[in-house]
Short mmCIF file of C-alpha atoms and ligand atoms in Angstrom, two decimals:
data_model
loop_
_atom_site.label_atom_id
_atom_site.label_comp_id
_atom_site.label_asym_id
_atom_site.label_seq_id
_atom_site.Cartn_x
_atom_site.Cartn_y
_atom_site.Cartn_z
CA MET K 1466 70.52 71.09 62.09
CA ILE K 1467 69.70 67.59 63.33
CA ILE K 1468 67.86 66.87 66.54
CA VAL K 1469 68.44 63.39 67.96
CA VAL K 1470 65.49 62.39 70.11
CA SER K 1471 65.90 60.09 73.11
CA PRO K 1472 64.49 56.53 72.74
CA ASP K 1473 61.84 57.06 75.46
CA ALA K 1474 60.07 59.87 73.55
CA SER K 1475 56.40 59.16 72.78
CA PRO K 1476 54.70 60.23 69.51
CA GLU K 1477 53.28 63.23 71.43
CA ASP K 1478 56.77 64.20 72.60
CA LEU K 1479 57.94 64.07 68.98
CA ASP K 1480 55.00 66.22 67.89
CA HIS K 1481 55.93 68.75 70.56
CA ILE K 1482 59.52 69.03 69.29
CA VAL K 1483 58.32 69.31 65.68
CA ALA K 1484 55.92 72.09 66.70
CA ARG K 1485 58.72 73.99 68.47
CA VAL K 1486 60.90 73.73 65.34
CA GLU K 1487 58.06 74.97 63.15
CA GLU K 1488 57.48 77.92 65.50
CA THR K 1489 60.93 79.18 64.51
CA GLY K 1490 59.76 79.34 60.87
CA ARG K 1491 61.75 76.26 59.85
CA GLN K 1492 60.65 72.93 58.41
CA ALA K 1493 60.96 69.75 60.50
CA HIS K 1494 61.56 66.39 58.76
CA LEU K 1495 60.92 63.49 61.09
CA SER K 1496 62.76 60.23 60.48
CA VAL K 1497 61.57 57.51 62.86
CA GLY K 1498 64.24 54.85 63.42
CA THR K 1499 64.08 51.55 65.28
CA GLU K 1500 66.34 52.86 68.06
CA ARG K 1501 66.21 56.62 67.75
CA SER K 1502 64.21 59.19 65.88
CA ILE K 1503 65.85 62.12 64.17
CA ILE K 1504 64.35 65.47 63.28
CA GLY K 1505 66.04 67.33 60.43
CA VAL K 1506 65.62 71.09 60.61
CA ILE K 1507 65.58 72.95 57.29
CA GLY K 1508 65.88 76.71 57.18
CA PRO K 1509 68.38 79.50 57.74
CA ASP K 1510 71.35 78.50 59.88
CA ASP K 1511 71.21 80.08 63.34
CA PRO K 1512 73.77 78.64 65.79
CA SER K 1513 71.83 80.00 68.79
CA LEU K 1514 69.00 77.57 68.04
CA GLN K 1515 71.26 74.68 69.02
CA ASP K 1516 70.85 75.59 72.71
CA THR K 1517 67.12 76.25 72.29
CA PHE K 1518 66.48 72.80 70.83
CA GLU K 1519 68.87 71.06 73.23
CA ALA K 1520 66.81 72.38 76.15
CA LEU K 1521 63.60 70.73 74.91
CA PRO K 1522 62.38 67.62 76.75
CA HIS K 1523 63.46 64.27 75.23
CA VAL K 1524 66.15 65.86 73.07
CA GLU K 1525 69.35 63.86 73.35
CA SER K 1526 71.62 66.02 71.21
CA VAL K 1527 71.60 68.64 68.47
CA HIS K 1528 74.13 68.77 65.63
CA ARG K 1529 74.74 71.35 62.98
CA VAL K 1530 74.96 70.00 59.41
CA THR K 1531 77.62 71.66 57.36
CA LYS K 1532 76.87 69.80 54.11
CA PRO K 1533 74.94 71.92 51.58
CA TYR K 1534 72.43 69.15 50.87
CA LYS K 1535 70.12 68.19 53.72
CA LEU K 1536 67.14 65.99 52.76
CA VAL K 1537 69.29 63.58 50.73
CA SER K 1538 71.93 63.32 53.44
CA ARG K 1539 72.31 60.25 55.60
CA ASP K 1540 72.64 62.53 58.64
CA PHE K 1541 69.00 63.53 58.17
CA HIS K 1542 67.75 60.07 57.33
CA PRO K 1543 70.03 57.28 58.59
CA ALA K 1544 68.04 54.33 57.16
CA ASN K 1545 68.32 53.37 53.48
CA THR K 1546 65.47 54.66 51.33
CA ILE K 1547 63.65 51.90 49.47
CA VAL K 1548 61.78 53.16 46.40
CA ASP K 1549 58.67 51.25 45.36
CA VAL K 1550 58.40 51.36 41.57
CA GLY K 1551 55.25 49.25 41.33
CA LEU K 1552 54.35 45.69 40.34
CA GLY K 1553 56.11 44.41 43.45
CA VAL K 1554 59.53 45.83 42.46
CA THR K 1555 61.57 47.99 44.83
CA VAL K 1556 64.94 49.69 44.50
CA GLY K 1557 67.22 49.86 47.52
CA GLY K 1558 66.26 46.68 49.38
CA THR K 1559 68.04 43.32 49.42
CA GLU K 1560 66.75 42.38 45.97
CA LEU K 1561 68.70 44.03 43.14
CA ALA K 1562 66.81 46.03 40.53
CA VAL K 1563 67.81 45.26 36.94
CA MET K 1564 66.46 47.73 34.35
CA ALA K 1565 67.17 46.36 30.91
CA GLY K 1566 66.09 46.99 27.34
CA PRO K 1567 67.13 48.87 24.22
CA CYS K 1568 68.63 52.35 24.26
CA SER K 1569 65.73 53.54 22.06
CA ILE K 1570 62.25 52.15 21.54
CA GLU K 1571 62.49 51.37 17.81
CA ASN K 1572 59.05 49.94 17.01
CA GLU K 1573 56.25 48.02 18.73
CA SER K 1574 57.32 44.43 18.09
CA HIS K 1575 60.95 45.24 18.94
CA ILE K 1576 60.17 46.50 22.44
CA PHE K 1577 57.74 43.60 23.06
CA ASP K 1578 60.48 41.10 22.07
CA ALA K 1579 63.05 42.89 24.20
CA ALA K 1580 60.68 42.87 27.20
CA ARG K 1581 60.16 39.11 26.89
CA ALA K 1582 63.89 38.46 26.47
CA VAL K 1583 65.10 40.57 29.38
CA LYS K 1584 62.40 39.23 31.66
CA ALA K 1585 63.35 35.64 30.78
CA ALA K 1586 66.94 36.43 31.73
CA GLY K 1587 65.87 37.82 35.13
CA ALA K 1588 65.47 41.59 34.64
CA ASN K 1589 62.73 43.11 36.79
CA MET K 1590 62.28 46.43 34.94
CA LEU K 1591 62.10 47.41 31.28
CA ARG K 1592 63.96 50.43 29.89
CA GLY K 1593 63.68 52.20 26.55
CA GLY K 1594 64.03 55.79 25.36
CA ALA K 1595 61.29 57.67 23.48
CA TYR K 1596 62.98 61.07 23.78
CA LYS K 1597 66.67 60.65 23.02
CA PRO K 1598 69.37 63.20 23.80
CA ARG K 1599 71.62 62.83 20.71
CA SER K 1600 74.84 64.73 20.04
CA SER K 1601 73.77 65.24 16.42
CA PRO K 1602 70.40 66.72 15.52
CA TYR K 1603 70.38 64.41 12.46
CA ALA K 1604 70.60 61.19 14.51
CA PHE K 1605 67.49 59.18 15.52
CA ARG K 1606 65.88 61.16 18.33
CA GLY K 1607 63.22 58.67 19.43
CA LEU K 1608 59.59 57.92 18.60
CA GLY K 1609 58.17 60.37 21.15
CA PRO K 1610 54.60 59.69 22.38
CA GLU K 1611 54.18 56.69 20.08
CA GLY K 1612 57.25 55.11 21.68
CA LEU K 1613 55.91 55.79 25.18
CA ALA K 1614 52.71 53.91 24.34
CA TYR K 1615 54.68 50.91 22.97
CA LEU K 1616 56.89 50.86 26.07
CA ALA K 1617 53.94 50.95 28.47
CA ALA K 1618 52.16 48.19 26.55
CA ALA K 1619 55.29 46.01 26.49
CA GLY K 1620 55.76 46.54 30.23
CA LYS K 1621 52.16 45.59 30.88
CA ALA K 1622 52.36 42.48 28.71
CA SER K 1623 55.51 41.28 30.46
CA GLY K 1624 54.58 42.43 33.97
CA LEU K 1625 57.63 44.70 34.22
CA PRO K 1626 57.57 48.30 35.52
CA VAL K 1627 59.05 50.65 32.90
CA ILE K 1628 61.51 53.54 32.97
CA THR K 1629 62.04 56.14 30.27
CA GLU K 1630 63.79 59.49 29.94
CA LEU K 1631 62.05 62.84 30.27
CA MET K 1632 64.03 65.59 28.55
CA SER K 1633 61.64 68.51 28.77
CA VAL K 1634 58.89 69.85 31.02
CA ARG K 1635 56.82 69.90 27.80
CA ASP K 1636 56.49 66.08 27.92
CA ILE K 1637 56.05 65.52 31.66
CA ASP K 1638 52.35 64.59 31.52
CA ALA K 1639 52.90 62.02 28.78
CA VAL K 1640 55.91 60.45 30.53
CA CYS K 1641 54.04 60.31 33.86
CA ARG K 1642 51.04 58.69 32.16
CA TYR K 1643 53.06 55.90 30.53
CA SER K 1644 56.10 55.34 32.73
CA ASP K 1645 56.52 53.94 36.24
CA VAL K 1646 59.82 55.79 36.75
CA ILE K 1647 60.95 59.08 35.20
CA GLN K 1648 64.58 59.04 34.09
CA ILE K 1649 66.46 62.34 34.14
CA GLY K 1650 69.42 61.88 31.83
CA ALA K 1651 73.01 62.93 32.40
CA ARG K 1652 72.63 66.01 30.20
CA ASN K 1653 69.77 67.31 32.33
CA MET K 1654 71.19 66.65 35.81
CA GLN K 1655 71.39 70.37 36.43
CA ASN K 1656 68.27 71.43 34.53
CA PHE K 1657 66.87 72.93 37.69
CA ILE K 1658 63.45 73.79 36.27
CA LEU K 1659 63.01 70.17 35.15
CA LEU K 1660 64.16 68.96 38.59
CA ASP K 1661 61.58 71.22 40.29
CA GLU K 1662 58.83 69.80 38.08
CA VAL K 1663 59.68 66.13 38.64
CA GLY K 1664 59.88 67.00 42.34
CA LYS K 1665 56.18 67.84 42.15
CA ALA K 1666 55.33 64.64 40.23
CA LYS K 1667 53.90 61.62 42.00
CA LYS K 1668 56.37 59.21 40.35
CA PRO K 1669 59.77 57.88 41.33
CA VAL K 1670 62.66 59.64 39.56
CA MET K 1671 66.02 58.17 38.53
CA LEU K 1672 68.61 60.94 38.36
CA LYS K 1673 71.69 60.17 36.30
CA ARG K 1674 75.03 61.77 37.08
CA ALA K 1675 76.10 64.46 34.62
CA LEU K 1676 79.03 63.90 32.25
CA ALA K 1677 81.13 66.25 34.39
CA GLY K 1678 79.01 66.18 37.54
CA GLN K 1679 80.74 66.25 40.89
CA ILE K 1680 79.23 64.12 43.66
CA GLU K 1681 78.17 67.21 45.61
CA GLU K 1682 76.49 68.76 42.55
CA TRP K 1683 74.70 65.47 41.90
CA LEU K 1684 73.41 65.23 45.48
CA LEU K 1685 72.32 68.88 45.34
CA ALA K 1686 70.43 68.10 42.12
CA ALA K 1687 68.66 65.26 43.97
CA GLU K 1688 67.95 67.73 46.81
CA TYR K 1689 65.96 69.87 44.33
CA ILE K 1690 63.60 66.93 43.75
CA LEU K 1691 63.19 66.07 47.43
CA ALA K 1692 62.76 69.75 48.34
CA GLN K 1693 59.63 69.83 46.14
CA GLY K 1694 58.14 66.93 48.11
CA ASN K 1695 59.12 63.86 46.06
CA PRO K 1696 61.08 61.46 48.30
CA ASP K 1697 61.37 58.68 45.69
CA VAL K 1698 64.70 59.42 44.07
CA ILE K 1699 67.12 56.83 42.72
CA LEU K 1700 70.64 57.90 41.71
CA CYS K 1701 72.46 56.39 38.72
CA GLU K 1702 76.22 56.38 38.16
CA ARG K 1703 76.71 56.29 34.37
CA GLY K 1704 80.33 57.25 33.99
CA ILE K 1705 82.03 60.61 33.67
CA ARG K 1706 84.20 62.32 31.05
CA THR K 1707 87.89 62.02 31.75
CA PHE K 1708 91.04 62.45 29.64
CA GLU K 1709 90.76 58.76 28.67
CA THR K 1710 89.55 58.17 25.13
CA ALA K 1711 89.94 54.37 25.00
CA TYR K 1712 86.32 54.06 26.10
CA ARG K 1713 83.29 56.33 25.97
CA ASN K 1714 83.16 57.28 29.66
CA THR K 1715 85.01 56.35 32.84
CA PHE K 1716 82.67 54.44 35.15
CA ASP K 1717 83.37 55.92 38.58
CA VAL K 1718 83.08 52.93 40.88
CA ASN K 1719 84.25 55.07 43.83
CA ALA K 1720 81.02 57.04 43.59
CA ILE K 1721 78.95 54.05 44.71
CA PRO K 1722 80.34 53.50 48.22
CA LEU K 1723 80.81 57.26 48.68
CA VAL K 1724 77.20 58.05 47.77
CA LYS K 1725 76.06 55.24 50.09
CA GLU K 1726 78.04 56.89 52.90
CA LEU K 1727 76.72 60.39 52.21
CA SER K 1728 73.13 59.64 51.27
CA HIS K 1729 70.27 57.27 52.06
CA LEU K 1730 69.10 57.21 48.43
CA PRO K 1731 69.48 54.02 46.37
CA ILE K 1732 72.05 53.99 43.56
CA ILE K 1733 72.05 52.10 40.27
CA ALA K 1734 75.15 51.31 38.17
CA ASP K 1735 74.93 51.84 34.40
CA PRO K 1736 77.95 50.09 32.89
CA SER K 1737 76.50 50.45 29.36
CA HIS K 1738 76.94 54.24 29.21
CA GLY K 1739 79.72 53.97 31.81
CA THR K 1740 81.96 52.15 29.34
CA GLY K 1741 80.39 52.43 25.87
CA LYS K 1742 81.93 49.08 24.97
CA VAL K 1743 80.08 45.81 24.94
CA GLY K 1744 83.05 43.78 26.19
CA LEU K 1745 83.37 45.91 29.32
CA VAL K 1746 79.72 45.85 30.38
CA THR K 1747 79.70 42.54 32.29
CA PRO K 1748 82.89 43.08 34.32
CA VAL K 1749 81.88 46.64 35.21
CA ALA K 1750 78.34 45.51 36.11
CA MET K 1751 79.93 42.98 38.49
CA ALA K 1752 82.19 45.70 39.93
CA GLY K 1753 79.20 48.00 40.49
CA ILE K 1754 77.28 45.35 42.42
CA ALA K 1755 80.40 44.38 44.39
CA ALA K 1756 80.81 48.07 45.35
CA GLY K 1757 77.27 48.18 46.78
CA ALA K 1758 75.03 49.37 43.94
CA ASP K 1759 71.33 48.58 44.37
CA GLY K 1760 70.95 47.43 40.80
CA LEU K 1761 71.87 47.90 37.17
CA MET K 1762 70.72 49.67 34.05
CA ILE K 1763 71.77 47.66 31.00
CA GLU K 1764 71.22 48.29 27.28
CA VAL K 1765 70.17 45.15 25.44
CA HIS K 1766 69.40 44.72 21.71
CA ASN K 1767 68.64 41.69 19.55
CA ASP K 1768 70.86 43.06 16.74
CA PRO K 1769 73.29 45.63 18.18
CA GLU K 1770 74.90 46.28 14.78
CA HIS K 1771 71.63 47.70 13.51
CA ALA K 1772 70.49 49.44 16.71
CA LEU K 1773 69.21 52.98 16.12
CA SER K 1774 71.32 54.21 19.06
CA ASP K 1775 74.10 52.91 21.31
CA GLY K 1776 74.65 49.60 19.49
CA ALA K 1777 78.34 49.53 20.46
CA GLN K 1778 77.45 49.14 24.13
CA SER K 1779 74.35 46.94 23.77
CA LEU K 1780 74.41 43.31 24.87
CA THR K 1781 72.61 40.71 22.78
CA TYR K 1782 69.87 38.80 24.60
CA GLU K 1783 72.24 35.88 24.97
CA ARG K 1784 75.09 37.96 26.37
CA PHE K 1785 72.66 39.62 28.74
CA GLY K 1786 71.73 36.18 30.10
CA VAL K 1787 75.42 35.39 30.64
CA MET K 1788 75.90 38.76 32.37
CA MET K 1789 72.97 38.08 34.71
CA ARG K 1790 74.48 34.76 35.78
CA SER K 1791 77.84 36.40 36.47
CA VAL K 1792 76.17 39.19 38.44
CA ALA K 1793 74.19 36.63 40.45
CA GLY K 1794 77.48 35.18 41.71
CA ILE K 1795 78.62 38.62 42.92
CA ALA K 1796 75.17 39.38 44.36
CA ALA K 1797 75.38 36.27 46.55
CA ALA K 1798 78.83 37.34 47.78
CA VAL K 1799 77.52 40.73 48.91
CA GLU K 1800 74.30 39.29 50.37
CA ARG K 1801 71.98 40.66 47.71
CA THR K 1802 69.45 38.67 45.72
CA LEU K 1803 68.60 38.49 42.05
CA SER K 1804 65.48 36.41 42.02
CA GLY K 1805 65.00 34.15 39.05
CA VAL K 1806 68.70 34.02 38.16
CA ARG K 1807 70.89 31.07 39.01
CA ALA K 1808 74.48 31.97 39.76
CA PRO K 1809 77.19 29.96 38.00
CA VAL K 1810 78.02 26.84 40.03
CA ALA K 1811 81.58 27.99 40.77
CA ALA K 1812 80.34 31.26 42.29
CA ARG K 1813 77.65 29.74 44.47
C1 PEP P 291 70.22 56.48 28.18
O1 PEP P 291 69.96 55.94 29.27
O2 PEP P 291 69.96 55.99 27.08
C2 PEP P 291 70.97 57.77 28.19
C3 PEP P 291 70.86 58.65 27.20
O3 PEP P 291 71.75 57.89 29.27
P1 PEP P 291 72.70 59.11 29.79
O4 PEP P 291 71.77 60.22 30.11
O5 PEP P 291 73.37 58.51 30.98
O6 PEP P 291 73.65 59.43 28.68
MN1 MN P 292 71.71 54.86 25.48
#
């Protein structure tokens, strides 16, 4: 249920409404807006409470929410959520977030080089996997804790916040110690125990869409994290499995404007996993930003042919620079900024 409070309500009036909600054994989530404040009521649905709340002073209207997710819904929280990931970088504001780096952290000097290269091209976050979900148990599965330490050091040296995947509750302390953002990968979108645990963590979480995840399932997965008290969730569209085999995944561009309509959470486009093909990454990155994404996750490697994972979708440093200039042109058209990147003359 959502309680819309009239604009003349004082902070004390709001407290009074919150207290009345809590008396019914439900939780009240206050969202203070510039024009109106909204109180989201979480708890068992009881239609008779609509009249009870409507009768309270300074209540303008009361609406029942039929969607199964509440805290992530835009009804509960009309303003966009902006997630602060540290070092002056935010996700969800006017400035686009660009998380770039290799699929896997391969060794110390490699991640340091990658950090320097992506920063020079205008990225504002560094990515790299230390725990890799691989289809084959014989493939390179990441450097584990050693990789986390290299990533954190490379981020520090370049001044970029870092993001890395957490696959298991077992490694949550290590990932929280070394990473600014916890990535929950596509294969763990519905690992509900893991979602509960990152919901208790004091770190932003980027939740990728599952390979066959429906939008509602994805938003409900995000709800798990918010329900544990962590409001700093970023969604990431990384493509879904379809009947098409000409590319690795089908990047679902529709998801971006739909998620923006349904939720206040920021959303990142990942055209690297979304396509699996290096030649498609730049056009799909541009499409993601044009559709309203708050940023990009891009795999970059100095020598994609010899990458330990995902070489086929990794941009070289040079191609990444070209991509950033193309994206800057689109960013300007949709009134977003990409500081430090000059758009191509024709697009400006
Ligand atoms: C990754 O970011 O390297 C990754 C494994 O992504 P996804 O979970 O989307 O497959
Ligand atoms: Mn990858």
